[in-house]
mmCIF file of C-alpha atoms in Angstrom:
data_model
loop_
_atom_site.group_PDB
_atom_site.id
_atom_site.type_symbol
_atom_site.label_atom_id
_atom_site.label_comp_id
_atom_site.label_asym_id
_atom_site.label_seq_id
_atom_site.Cartn_x
_atom_site.Cartn_y
_atom_site.Cartn_z
ATOM 1 C CA ILE A 1 158.525 -37.109 -58.357
ATOM 2 C CA PHE A 2 161.749 -37.749 -60.603
ATOM 3 C CA VAL A 3 165.133 -39.813 -59.687
ATOM 4 C CA SER A 4 168.232 -37.143 -61.082
ATOM 5 C CA GLN A 5 169.837 -39.254 -63.692
ATOM 6 C CA VAL A 6 172.627 -35.536 -64.325
ATOM 7 C CA PRO A 7 176.437 -36.346 -63.205
ATOM 8 C CA ALA A 8 177.188 -33.678 -60.912
ATOM 9 C CA LEU A 9 178.547 -30.609 -61.940
ATOM 10 C CA ASP A 10 181.565 -28.819 -60.781
ATOM 11 C CA ILE A 11 180.020 -26.210 -59.110
ATOM 12 C CA GLU A 12 178.835 -25.465 -55.320
ATOM 13 C CA CYS A 13 175.635 -26.061 -54.061
ATOM 14 C CA ASP A 14 175.645 -22.606 -52.439
ATOM 15 C CA ALA A 15 176.670 -21.071 -55.744
ATOM 16 C CA CYS A 16 173.700 -22.888 -57.484
ATOM 17 C CA TYR A 17 171.299 -21.667 -54.894
ATOM 18 C CA ALA A 18 172.306 -18.164 -55.430
ATOM 19 C CA PHE A 19 172.166 -18.608 -59.045
ATOM 20 C CA PHE A 20 168.559 -19.350 -58.798
ATOM 21 C CA ASP A 21 167.514 -17.014 -56.700
ATOM 22 C CA THR A 22 168.891 -14.558 -58.328
ATOM 23 C CA PHE A 23 167.533 -15.782 -61.540
ATOM 24 C CA GLY A 24 163.998 -16.223 -59.272
ATOM 25 C CA ASP A 25 164.091 -12.364 -59.038
ATOM 26 C CA ILE A 26 164.587 -11.194 -62.582
ATOM 27 C CA ILE A 27 161.959 -13.849 -63.350
ATOM 28 C CA ASP A 28 159.783 -11.478 -61.118
ATOM 29 C CA SER A 29 160.942 -8.179 -62.045
ATOM 30 C CA LYS A 30 158.202 -6.158 -64.294
ATOM 31 C CA ILE A 31 160.628 -5.328 -66.536
ATOM 32 C CA PHE A 32 161.288 -9.379 -67.718
ATOM 33 C CA ILE A 33 157.266 -10.007 -67.222
ATOM 34 C CA ASP A 34 157.314 -6.869 -69.716
ATOM 35 C CA GLY A 35 159.494 -8.246 -72.027
ATOM 36 C CA GLY A 36 158.874 -11.348 -72.003
ATOM 37 C CA GLU A 37 154.471 -10.938 -72.722
ATOM 38 C CA GLY A 38 155.819 -8.798 -75.587
ATOM 39 C CA VAL A 39 157.861 -11.821 -77.299
ATOM 40 C CA VAL A 40 155.414 -14.985 -76.479
ATOM 41 C CA ILE A 41 152.368 -12.733 -77.672
ATOM 42 C CA GLY A 42 154.671 -12.286 -80.873
ATOM 43 C CA LEU A 43 155.073 -15.561 -81.282
ATOM 44 C CA CYS A 44 151.859 -16.561 -81.012
ATOM 45 C CA SER A 45 150.935 -13.944 -83.623
ATOM 46 C CA ILE A 46 151.916 -16.346 -86.542
ATOM 47 C CA PHE A 47 149.151 -18.605 -85.540
ATOM 48 C CA GLU A 48 146.343 -16.610 -83.865
ATOM 49 C CA SER A 49 145.217 -13.710 -84.172
ATOM 50 C CA PHE A 50 146.865 -10.809 -82.121
ATOM 51 C CA GLU A 51 143.943 -9.673 -80.048
ATOM 52 C CA VAL A 52 143.765 -13.133 -78.831
ATOM 53 C CA CYS A 53 147.406 -13.268 -78.154
ATOM 54 C CA ARG A 54 147.241 -10.536 -76.136
ATOM 55 C CA GLY A 55 143.651 -11.602 -74.140
ATOM 56 C CA LEU A 56 145.435 -14.585 -73.523
ATOM 57 C CA ILE A 57 148.899 -13.750 -72.367
ATOM 58 C CA GLU A 58 147.382 -10.888 -70.187
ATOM 59 C CA LEU A 59 144.959 -13.476 -68.206
ATOM 60 C CA TYR A 60 147.100 -16.433 -67.681
ATOM 61 C CA GLY A 61 150.411 -15.593 -68.151
ATOM 62 C CA GLN A 62 150.903 -15.154 -65.042
ATOM 63 C CA SER A 63 150.121 -18.475 -63.601
ATOM 64 C CA TYR A 64 151.990 -20.517 -66.156
ATOM 65 C CA VAL A 65 155.339 -18.122 -64.833
ATOM 66 C CA ASP A 66 153.859 -19.034 -61.506
ATOM 67 C CA ALA A 67 153.586 -22.783 -62.073
ATOM 68 C CA ILE A 68 156.532 -23.227 -64.003
ATOM 69 C CA SER A 69 158.887 -20.995 -61.550
ATOM 70 C CA GLN A 70 157.268 -22.967 -58.502
ATOM 71 C CA LYS A 71 159.105 -25.928 -60.303
ATOM 72 C CA TYR A 72 162.101 -25.364 -62.216
ATOM 73 C CA LEU A 73 163.091 -21.837 -60.475
ATOM 74 C CA ASP A 74 162.827 -23.796 -56.982
ATOM 75 C CA PRO A 75 166.980 -24.453 -55.880
ATOM 76 C CA SER A 76 165.865 -27.330 -53.603
ATOM 77 C CA TYR A 77 164.294 -29.494 -56.850
ATOM 78 C CA SER A 78 166.303 -28.343 -59.605
ATOM 79 C CA CYS A 79 170.144 -27.557 -57.917
ATOM 80 C CA VAL A 80 169.708 -31.578 -56.832
ATOM 81 C CA MET A 81 168.238 -32.575 -60.571
ATOM 82 C CA LEU A 82 171.479 -30.396 -61.648
ATOM 83 C CA GLY A 83 173.437 -32.150 -59.270
ATOM 84 C CA ALA A 84 174.945 -29.227 -57.574
ATOM 85 C CA CYS A 85 172.860 -30.718 -54.039
ATOM 86 C CA SER A 86 172.986 -33.565 -52.530
ATOM 87 C CA SER A 87 169.680 -32.659 -50.762
ATOM 88 C CA PRO A 88 166.666 -33.009 -50.411
ATOM 89 C CA GLU A 89 166.725 -36.593 -51.999
ATOM 90 C CA TYR A 90 163.611 -36.615 -54.697
ATOM 91 C CA ILE A 91 162.773 -40.104 -55.200
ATOM 92 C CA GLN A 92 160.567 -41.642 -57.671
ATOM 93 C CA SER A 93 156.686 -42.014 -56.761
ATOM 94 C CA ASN A 94 155.401 -45.292 -56.805
ATOM 95 C CA TYR A 95 151.650 -44.808 -57.324
ATOM 96 C CA THR A 96 150.619 -48.293 -57.444
ATOM 97 C CA GLN A 97 151.863 -48.671 -54.393
ATOM 98 C CA TYR A 98 150.511 -45.304 -52.994
ATOM 99 C CA VAL A 99 146.855 -46.636 -54.245
ATOM 100 C CA ARG A 100 147.180 -49.930 -52.709
ATOM 101 C CA GLU A 101 148.205 -48.572 -48.942
ATOM 102 C CA VAL A 102 145.663 -45.876 -49.686
ATOM 103 C CA LEU A 103 142.852 -48.760 -50.176
ATOM 104 C CA ALA A 104 144.539 -51.585 -47.887
ATOM 105 C CA ASP A 105 141.802 -51.035 -44.915
ATOM 106 C CA MET A 106 139.146 -50.504 -47.307
ATOM 107 C CA PRO A 107 136.039 -52.464 -45.887
ATOM 108 C CA PRO A 108 134.785 -55.334 -48.842
ATOM 109 C CA ALA A 109 132.348 -54.614 -50.715
ATOM 110 C CA GLU A 110 129.123 -55.156 -50.013
ATOM 111 C CA PRO A 111 127.285 -57.075 -52.746
ATOM 112 C CA TRP A 112 124.755 -55.724 -55.875
ATOM 113 C CA PRO A 113 121.339 -55.541 -54.279
ATOM 114 C CA ASN A 114 118.534 -57.552 -56.927
ATOM 115 C CA PRO A 115 117.542 -54.677 -58.706
ATOM 116 C CA SER A 116 114.300 -53.861 -58.160
ATOM 117 C CA GLY A 117 113.203 -52.918 -61.944
ATOM 118 C CA SER A 118 112.312 -49.757 -60.911
ATOM 119 C CA THR A 119 113.773 -46.816 -62.893
ATOM 120 C CA PHE A 120 113.735 -42.680 -63.374
ATOM 121 C CA LYS A 121 114.544 -40.678 -65.893
ATOM 122 C CA ILE A 122 116.984 -37.393 -65.458
ATOM 123 C CA VAL A 123 117.861 -34.573 -68.387
ATOM 124 C CA HIS A 124 121.882 -34.145 -68.600
ATOM 125 C CA VAL A 125 122.558 -30.389 -69.485
ATOM 126 C CA THR A 126 126.386 -29.696 -69.783
ATOM 127 C CA ASP A 127 128.991 -27.097 -72.172
ATOM 128 C CA MET A 128 126.063 -24.818 -73.177
ATOM 129 C CA HIS A 129 128.605 -22.148 -73.464
ATOM 130 C CA VAL A 130 125.917 -19.673 -74.414
ATOM 131 C CA ASP A 131 126.692 -16.238 -75.984
ATOM 132 C CA TRP A 132 124.163 -13.693 -75.014
ATOM 133 C CA ASP A 133 126.190 -11.368 -77.760
ATOM 134 C CA TYR A 134 124.691 -13.744 -80.867
ATOM 135 C CA LYS A 135 123.348 -12.151 -83.588
ATOM 136 C CA GLU A 136 121.284 -13.298 -86.234
ATOM 137 C CA GLY A 137 122.784 -12.176 -89.450
ATOM 138 C CA ALA A 138 126.587 -11.851 -87.987
ATOM 139 C CA ASN A 139 129.046 -12.731 -89.871
ATOM 140 C CA THR A 140 130.191 -16.971 -89.401
ATOM 141 C CA ASP A 141 133.748 -17.135 -90.629
ATOM 142 C CA CYS A 142 135.435 -14.184 -88.661
ATOM 143 C CA ASP A 143 138.993 -13.983 -87.827
ATOM 144 C CA LEU A 144 138.500 -14.747 -84.404
ATOM 145 C CA PRO A 145 137.927 -18.342 -82.841
ATOM 146 C CA LEU A 146 134.515 -16.983 -82.136
ATOM 147 C CA CYS A 147 132.041 -15.934 -84.514
ATOM 148 C CA CYS A 148 128.562 -15.025 -85.026
ATOM 149 C CA ARG A 149 128.684 -11.800 -82.857
ATOM 150 C CA GLU A 150 129.320 -8.812 -85.697
ATOM 151 C CA GLY A 151 129.443 -7.742 -88.816
ATOM 152 C CA THR A 152 126.620 -9.925 -91.818
ATOM 153 C CA GLY A 153 126.898 -13.434 -92.620
ATOM 154 C CA ASN A 154 124.935 -16.714 -92.042
ATOM 155 C CA ALA A 155 124.699 -16.728 -88.736
ATOM 156 C CA GLY A 156 120.877 -18.158 -87.948
ATOM 157 C CA LYS A 157 118.529 -17.879 -85.314
ATOM 158 C CA TRP A 158 118.858 -20.597 -83.457
ATOM 159 C CA GLY A 159 122.521 -20.524 -84.065
ATOM 160 C CA PHE A 160 125.069 -22.079 -86.574
ATOM 161 C CA LEU A 161 127.823 -25.257 -86.627
ATOM 162 C CA GLY A 162 131.165 -24.121 -86.394
ATOM 163 C CA LYS A 163 133.113 -21.122 -85.033
ATOM 164 C CA CYS A 164 130.060 -19.973 -82.963
ATOM 165 C CA ASP A 165 128.051 -20.472 -80.200
ATOM 166 C CA VAL A 166 124.431 -21.098 -79.149
ATOM 167 C CA PRO A 167 122.107 -17.667 -78.866
ATOM 168 C CA PRO A 168 120.344 -17.711 -75.521
ATOM 169 C CA GLN A 169 116.460 -18.308 -77.322
ATOM 170 C CA THR A 170 118.061 -21.787 -78.285
ATOM 171 C CA VAL A 171 118.601 -22.453 -74.758
ATOM 172 C CA GLN A 172 115.256 -21.419 -73.708
ATOM 173 C CA ALA A 173 113.631 -23.046 -76.130
ATOM 174 C CA PHE A 174 115.432 -26.678 -75.133
ATOM 175 C CA LEU A 175 114.219 -25.360 -71.630
ATOM 176 C CA ASP A 176 111.090 -25.443 -73.141
ATOM 177 C CA GLN A 177 111.027 -28.558 -74.418
ATOM 178 C CA VAL A 178 112.193 -30.396 -71.302
ATOM 179 C CA ASN A 179 109.108 -29.163 -69.635
ATOM 180 C CA GLU A 180 107.556 -31.668 -71.838
ATOM 181 C CA MET A 181 109.186 -34.444 -71.144
ATOM 182 C CA GLU A 182 107.433 -36.841 -69.860
ATOM 183 C CA ASP A 183 108.448 -38.614 -66.046
ATOM 184 C CA ILE A 184 111.537 -36.465 -65.697
ATOM 185 C CA SER A 185 112.695 -36.662 -62.326
ATOM 186 C CA PHE A 186 115.661 -33.890 -61.883
ATOM 187 C CA VAL A 187 117.863 -31.987 -64.486
ATOM 188 C CA VAL A 188 121.520 -32.313 -63.518
ATOM 189 C CA TRP A 189 123.578 -29.392 -64.960
ATOM 190 C CA THR A 190 127.227 -30.097 -65.317
ATOM 191 C CA GLY A 191 127.833 -26.051 -65.880
ATOM 192 C CA ASP A 192 130.845 -23.847 -68.537
ATOM 193 C CA ASN A 193 128.264 -21.764 -69.552
ATOM 194 C CA PRO A 194 130.219 -18.764 -70.843
ATOM 195 C CA PRO A 195 130.603 -18.494 -74.317
ATOM 196 C CA HIS A 196 134.071 -19.507 -75.965
ATOM 197 C CA ASN A 197 136.032 -15.622 -75.855
ATOM 198 C CA ILE A 198 138.597 -16.617 -73.511
ATOM 199 C CA TRP A 199 141.266 -14.033 -74.265
ATOM 200 C CA ALA A 200 138.565 -11.629 -73.213
ATOM 201 C CA TYR A 201 136.957 -12.955 -70.273
ATOM 202 C CA GLU A 202 135.877 -10.973 -67.070
ATOM 203 C CA ARG A 203 134.759 -11.995 -63.508
ATOM 204 C CA GLU A 204 131.492 -9.801 -63.998
ATOM 205 C CA ALA A 205 130.479 -11.256 -67.308
ATOM 206 C CA GLU A 206 131.012 -14.284 -66.733
ATOM 207 C CA MET A 207 129.382 -14.692 -63.426
ATOM 208 C CA ASP A 208 126.643 -12.921 -65.369
ATOM 209 C CA VAL A 209 125.879 -15.491 -67.972
ATOM 210 C CA THR A 210 126.064 -18.157 -65.361
ATOM 211 C CA ARG A 211 122.901 -15.851 -63.292
ATOM 212 C CA LYS A 212 121.101 -15.570 -66.593
ATOM 213 C CA LEU A 213 121.063 -19.066 -66.962
ATOM 214 C CA VAL A 214 119.915 -19.786 -63.321
ATOM 215 C CA LYS A 215 117.182 -17.097 -63.561
ATOM 216 C CA MET A 216 115.815 -19.379 -66.954
ATOM 217 C CA PHE A 217 116.178 -22.153 -65.264
ATOM 218 C CA LYS A 218 114.122 -21.343 -62.118
ATOM 219 C CA ASP A 219 111.341 -19.931 -64.083
ATOM 220 C CA THR A 220 111.055 -22.332 -66.495
ATOM 221 C CA LEU A 221 112.078 -25.710 -65.284
ATOM 222 C CA ARG A 222 109.322 -27.839 -63.164
ATOM 223 C CA VAL A 223 111.453 -30.521 -61.221
ATOM 224 C CA PRO A 224 114.384 -30.238 -58.938
ATOM 225 C CA VAL A 225 117.545 -29.061 -61.093
ATOM 226 C CA TYR A 226 120.814 -29.976 -59.260
ATOM 227 C CA PRO A 227 124.328 -27.570 -60.654
ATOM 228 C CA ILE A 228 128.089 -27.978 -60.384
ATOM 229 C CA ILE A 229 130.620 -25.619 -62.305
ATOM 230 C CA GLY A 230 132.458 -26.497 -64.941
ATOM 231 C CA ASN A 231 136.344 -25.056 -66.094
ATOM 232 C CA HIS A 232 135.179 -22.112 -67.833
ATOM 233 C CA ASP A 233 132.786 -21.315 -64.972
ATOM 234 C CA CYS A 234 135.863 -19.963 -62.370
ATOM 235 C CA PHE A 235 137.978 -16.539 -63.405
ATOM 236 C CA PRO A 236 140.477 -17.078 -64.892
ATOM 237 C CA MET A 237 139.261 -20.057 -66.511
ATOM 238 C CA ASP A 238 140.881 -23.699 -65.282
ATOM 239 C CA LEU A 239 142.252 -21.434 -61.963
ATOM 240 C CA PHE A 240 140.423 -22.818 -59.349
ATOM 241 C CA LYS A 241 141.612 -22.002 -56.336
ATOM 242 C CA PRO A 242 142.775 -25.126 -53.708
#
């Protein structure tokens, strides 16, 4: 939260509220959203393919607009920052002091125990981004951020280092090798399972990737697996509900 350093403008507080309320209604209107999407997609297409830009804006555009609107189009915030209103007062947060207050009643730390000398071994699996649409012999240098799905090229059986994700047969070979390791106590699996075609994510398709991997883990591994989801494992990506 920031303190306004902008000098007060010669406008009434009520007028400022009315402006931001009206502007917010315009932003939320279908005409503005459709027109705004077209402009943003056009600008994005300067740097990326139209297909990718359209998919990203359709999936995530409204979420970004909502996030910005909730702060900067909120008159109780913006009208104070512009100096049109005197309340509510926004005070710069002192997070160092906040941490001190939270930890003030923290019990004293227990001394570290003497090491027992015993150890255990785990396997950490993360960010596999498995692509069930990977095709051996496909194009490895396409115009999209994710390749090895179509066309003709150098995509190998087990994968390709570049703009391609991992094929499922490589994951299976890896899990088979984990089973051959000695003295593994358990596996920690920290998610990010779907491929990087983030402009074309669909709820069921992304969930299906994790379902298939769960089956592979269950059918292959003999040790316990402790999973957690990553930022790519929700839909839309990165947007976890509070």
